[in-house]
Amino acid sequence: IAALEHTEISITLAKESSYKRGVEMGKLLKANIYALQNKSDEALRDLESGMHGFKSLGIDEGFNYEFAGRIMYLLGDLTKAEEFFQYGISISSDFPLYLANLYKEYGRLLLKDKNEHIYGKEYLSKAVELYTRIGAEARANEAVNLLKILED
């Protein structure tokens, strides 16, 4: 509950300062929290609202699709999660951190849930490579550990 309260405070502050991107990001954060709590109706409501809000602002970024894919993954809709991850990857070539995060999330889905081990390993390896290249060693280690865990 504390996470939701803090997210609501963030949304309120974003509204008060006319920070529209912050309002929409807050909706995605809430959707992620609801998905973690298995509250699918609330998660889907806030996901749809946040993604629509970003679209109306003309913002189409991989970061948003990372959230959307993860939310759908948590809710068990692997097909929709895969669509979000693939689209996010397709628009993130100029943003290596977003791209690496999307590779990691998509690799987890492929390796763990779709039994597509070769492709899952490939995407997780791409994530490690990008994280390392941009100096995000902690994230690279996280992806390596994820790969080890999922291979077992």
PDB file of C-alpha atoms in Angstrom, residues 28-116:
ATOM      1  CA  LEU A  28       2.290   2.937 -15.508  1.00  0.00           C
ATOM      2  CA  LEU A  29       3.915   2.649 -12.091  1.00  0.00           C
ATOM      3  CA  LYS A  30       0.517   2.098 -10.500  1.00  0.00           C
ATOM      4  CA  ALA A  31      -0.327  -0.510 -13.121  1.00  0.00           C
ATOM      5  CA  ASN A  32       2.936  -2.320 -12.335  1.00  0.00           C
ATOM      6  CA  ILE A  33       2.152  -2.289  -8.611  1.00  0.00           C
ATOM      7  CA  TYR A  34      -1.362  -3.587  -9.220  1.00  0.00           C
ATOM      8  CA  ALA A  35      -0.006  -6.327 -11.489  1.00  0.00           C
ATOM      9  CA  LEU A  36       2.371  -7.411  -8.727  1.00  0.00           C
ATOM     10  CA  GLN A  37      -0.665  -7.604  -6.430  1.00  0.00           C
ATOM     11  CA  ASN A  38      -2.648  -9.663  -8.982  1.00  0.00           C
ATOM     12  CA  LYS A  39      -5.212  -6.870  -9.316  1.00  0.00           C
ATOM     13  CA  SER A  40      -5.678  -7.264 -13.039  1.00  0.00           C
ATOM     14  CA  ASP A  41      -8.635  -4.909 -13.543  1.00  0.00           C
ATOM     15  CA  GLU A  42      -6.826  -2.030 -11.862  1.00  0.00           C
ATOM     16  CA  ALA A  43      -3.551  -2.845 -13.613  1.00  0.00           C
ATOM     17  CA  LEU A  44      -5.178  -2.954 -17.038  1.00  0.00           C
ATOM     18  CA  ARG A  45      -7.102   0.260 -16.385  1.00  0.00           C
ATOM     19  CA  ASP A  46      -3.988   2.213 -15.428  1.00  0.00           C
ATOM     20  CA  LEU A  47      -1.874   0.615 -18.160  1.00  0.00           C
ATOM     21  CA  GLU A  48      -4.405   1.563 -20.823  1.00  0.00           C
ATOM     22  CA  SER A  49      -4.793   5.061 -19.424  1.00  0.00           C
ATOM     23  CA  GLY A  50      -1.032   5.633 -19.193  1.00  0.00           C
ATOM     24  CA  MET A  51      -0.274   4.317 -22.662  1.00  0.00           C
ATOM     25  CA  HIS A  52      -3.130   6.360 -24.135  1.00  0.00           C
ATOM     26  CA  GLY A  53      -1.836   9.418 -22.289  1.00  0.00           C
ATOM     27  CA  PHE A  54       1.660   8.970 -23.690  1.00  0.00           C
ATOM     28  CA  LYS A  55       0.224   8.529 -27.172  1.00  0.00           C
ATOM     29  CA  SER A  56      -1.778  11.746 -26.840  1.00  0.00           C
ATOM     30  CA  LEU A  57       1.437  13.521 -25.811  1.00  0.00           C
ATOM     31  CA  GLY A  58       3.209  12.136 -28.896  1.00  0.00           C
ATOM     32  CA  ILE A  59       5.600  10.106 -26.724  1.00  0.00           C
ATOM     33  CA  ASP A  60       6.479   6.698 -28.137  1.00  0.00           C
ATOM     34  CA  GLU A  61       9.465   5.356 -26.170  1.00  0.00           C
ATOM     35  CA  GLY A  62      10.816   1.926 -25.397  1.00  0.00           C
ATOM     36  CA  PHE A  63      10.773   2.653 -21.662  1.00  0.00           C
ATOM     37  CA  ASN A  64       6.976   2.730 -21.699  1.00  0.00           C
ATOM     38  CA  TYR A  65       6.814  -0.544 -23.606  1.00  0.00           C
ATOM     39  CA  GLU A  66       9.186  -2.149 -21.117  1.00  0.00           C
ATOM     40  CA  PHE A  67       6.642  -1.327 -18.410  1.00  0.00           C
ATOM     41  CA  ALA A  68       3.693  -2.388 -20.553  1.00  0.00           C
ATOM     42  CA  GLY A  69       5.328  -5.700 -21.454  1.00  0.00           C
ATOM     43  CA  ARG A  70       6.283  -6.423 -17.864  1.00  0.00           C
ATOM     44  CA  ILE A  71       2.767  -5.628 -16.656  1.00  0.00           C
ATOM     45  CA  MET A  72       1.227  -7.979 -19.198  1.00  0.00           C
ATOM     46  CA  TYR A  73       3.835 -10.597 -18.313  1.00  0.00           C
ATOM     47  CA  LEU A  74       2.908 -10.328 -14.632  1.00  0.00           C
ATOM     48  CA  LEU A  75      -0.771 -10.625 -15.536  1.00  0.00           C
ATOM     49  CA  GLY A  76      -0.044 -13.781 -17.543  1.00  0.00           C
ATOM     50  CA  ASP A  77      -0.782 -12.437 -21.026  1.00  0.00           C
ATOM     51  CA  LEU A  78       2.452 -13.588 -22.644  1.00  0.00           C
ATOM     52  CA  THR A  79       1.281 -12.827 -26.176  1.00  0.00           C
ATOM     53  CA  LYS A  80       0.561  -9.187 -25.373  1.00  0.00           C
ATOM     54  CA  ALA A  81       3.759  -8.926 -23.327  1.00  0.00           C
ATOM     55  CA  GLU A  82       5.736 -10.212 -26.293  1.00  0.00           C
ATOM     56  CA  GLU A  83       4.067  -7.656 -28.594  1.00  0.00           C
ATOM     57  CA  PHE A  84       4.974  -4.808 -26.259  1.00  0.00           C
ATOM     58  CA  PHE A  85       8.578  -6.000 -25.874  1.00  0.00           C
ATOM     59  CA  GLN A  86       9.030  -6.477 -29.620  1.00  0.00           C
ATOM     60  CA  TYR A  87       7.627  -3.055 -30.433  1.00  0.00           C
ATOM     61  CA  GLY A  88       9.733  -1.416 -27.724  1.00  0.00           C
ATOM     62  CA  ILE A  89      12.840  -3.084 -29.130  1.00  0.00           C
ATOM     63  CA  SER A  90      11.954  -1.871 -32.630  1.00  0.00           C
ATOM     64  CA  ILE A  91      11.932   1.801 -31.562  1.00  0.00           C
ATOM     65  CA  SER A  92      14.826   1.825 -29.066  1.00  0.00           C
ATOM     66  CA  SER A  93      17.971   1.491 -31.176  1.00  0.00           C
ATOM     67  CA  ASP A  94      19.110   5.003 -30.194  1.00  0.00           C
ATOM     68  CA  PHE A  95      18.555   4.371 -26.482  1.00  0.00           C
ATOM     69  CA  PRO A  96      20.869   1.589 -25.293  1.00  0.00           C
ATOM     70  CA  LEU A  97      19.610   1.424 -21.707  1.00  0.00           C
ATOM     71  CA  TYR A  98      15.977   1.090 -22.805  1.00  0.00           C
ATOM     72  CA  LEU A  99      17.035  -1.463 -25.398  1.00  0.00           C
ATOM     73  CA  ALA A 100      19.038  -3.519 -22.905  1.00  0.00           C
ATOM     74  CA  ASN A 101      16.120  -3.509 -20.443  1.00  0.00           C
ATOM     75  CA  LEU A 102      13.756  -4.648 -23.177  1.00  0.00           C
ATOM     76  CA  TYR A 103      16.177  -7.382 -24.255  1.00  0.00           C
ATOM     77  CA  LYS A 104      16.380  -8.605 -20.660  1.00  0.00           C
ATOM     78  CA  GLU A 105      12.624  -8.681 -20.137  1.00  0.00           C
ATOM     79  CA  TYR A 106      11.960 -10.295 -23.505  1.00  0.00           C
ATOM     80  CA  GLY A 107      14.741 -12.814 -22.961  1.00  0.00           C
ATOM     81  CA  ARG A 108      13.220 -13.810 -19.628  1.00  0.00           C
ATOM     82  CA  LEU A 109       9.838 -14.331 -21.264  1.00  0.00           C
ATOM     83  CA  LEU A 110      11.276 -16.433 -24.079  1.00  0.00           C
ATOM     84  CA  LEU A 111      13.525 -18.522 -21.892  1.00  0.00           C
ATOM     85  CA  LYS A 112      11.275 -19.071 -18.916  1.00  0.00           C
ATOM     86  CA  ASP A 113       7.769 -19.072 -20.267  1.00  0.00           C
ATOM     87  CA  LYS A 114       7.848 -19.856 -23.954  1.00  0.00           C
ATOM     88  CA  ASN A 115      10.544 -22.533 -23.865  1.00  0.00           C
ATOM     89  CA  GLU A 116      12.384 -20.776 -26.667  1.00  0.00           C
TER      90      GLU A 116
END
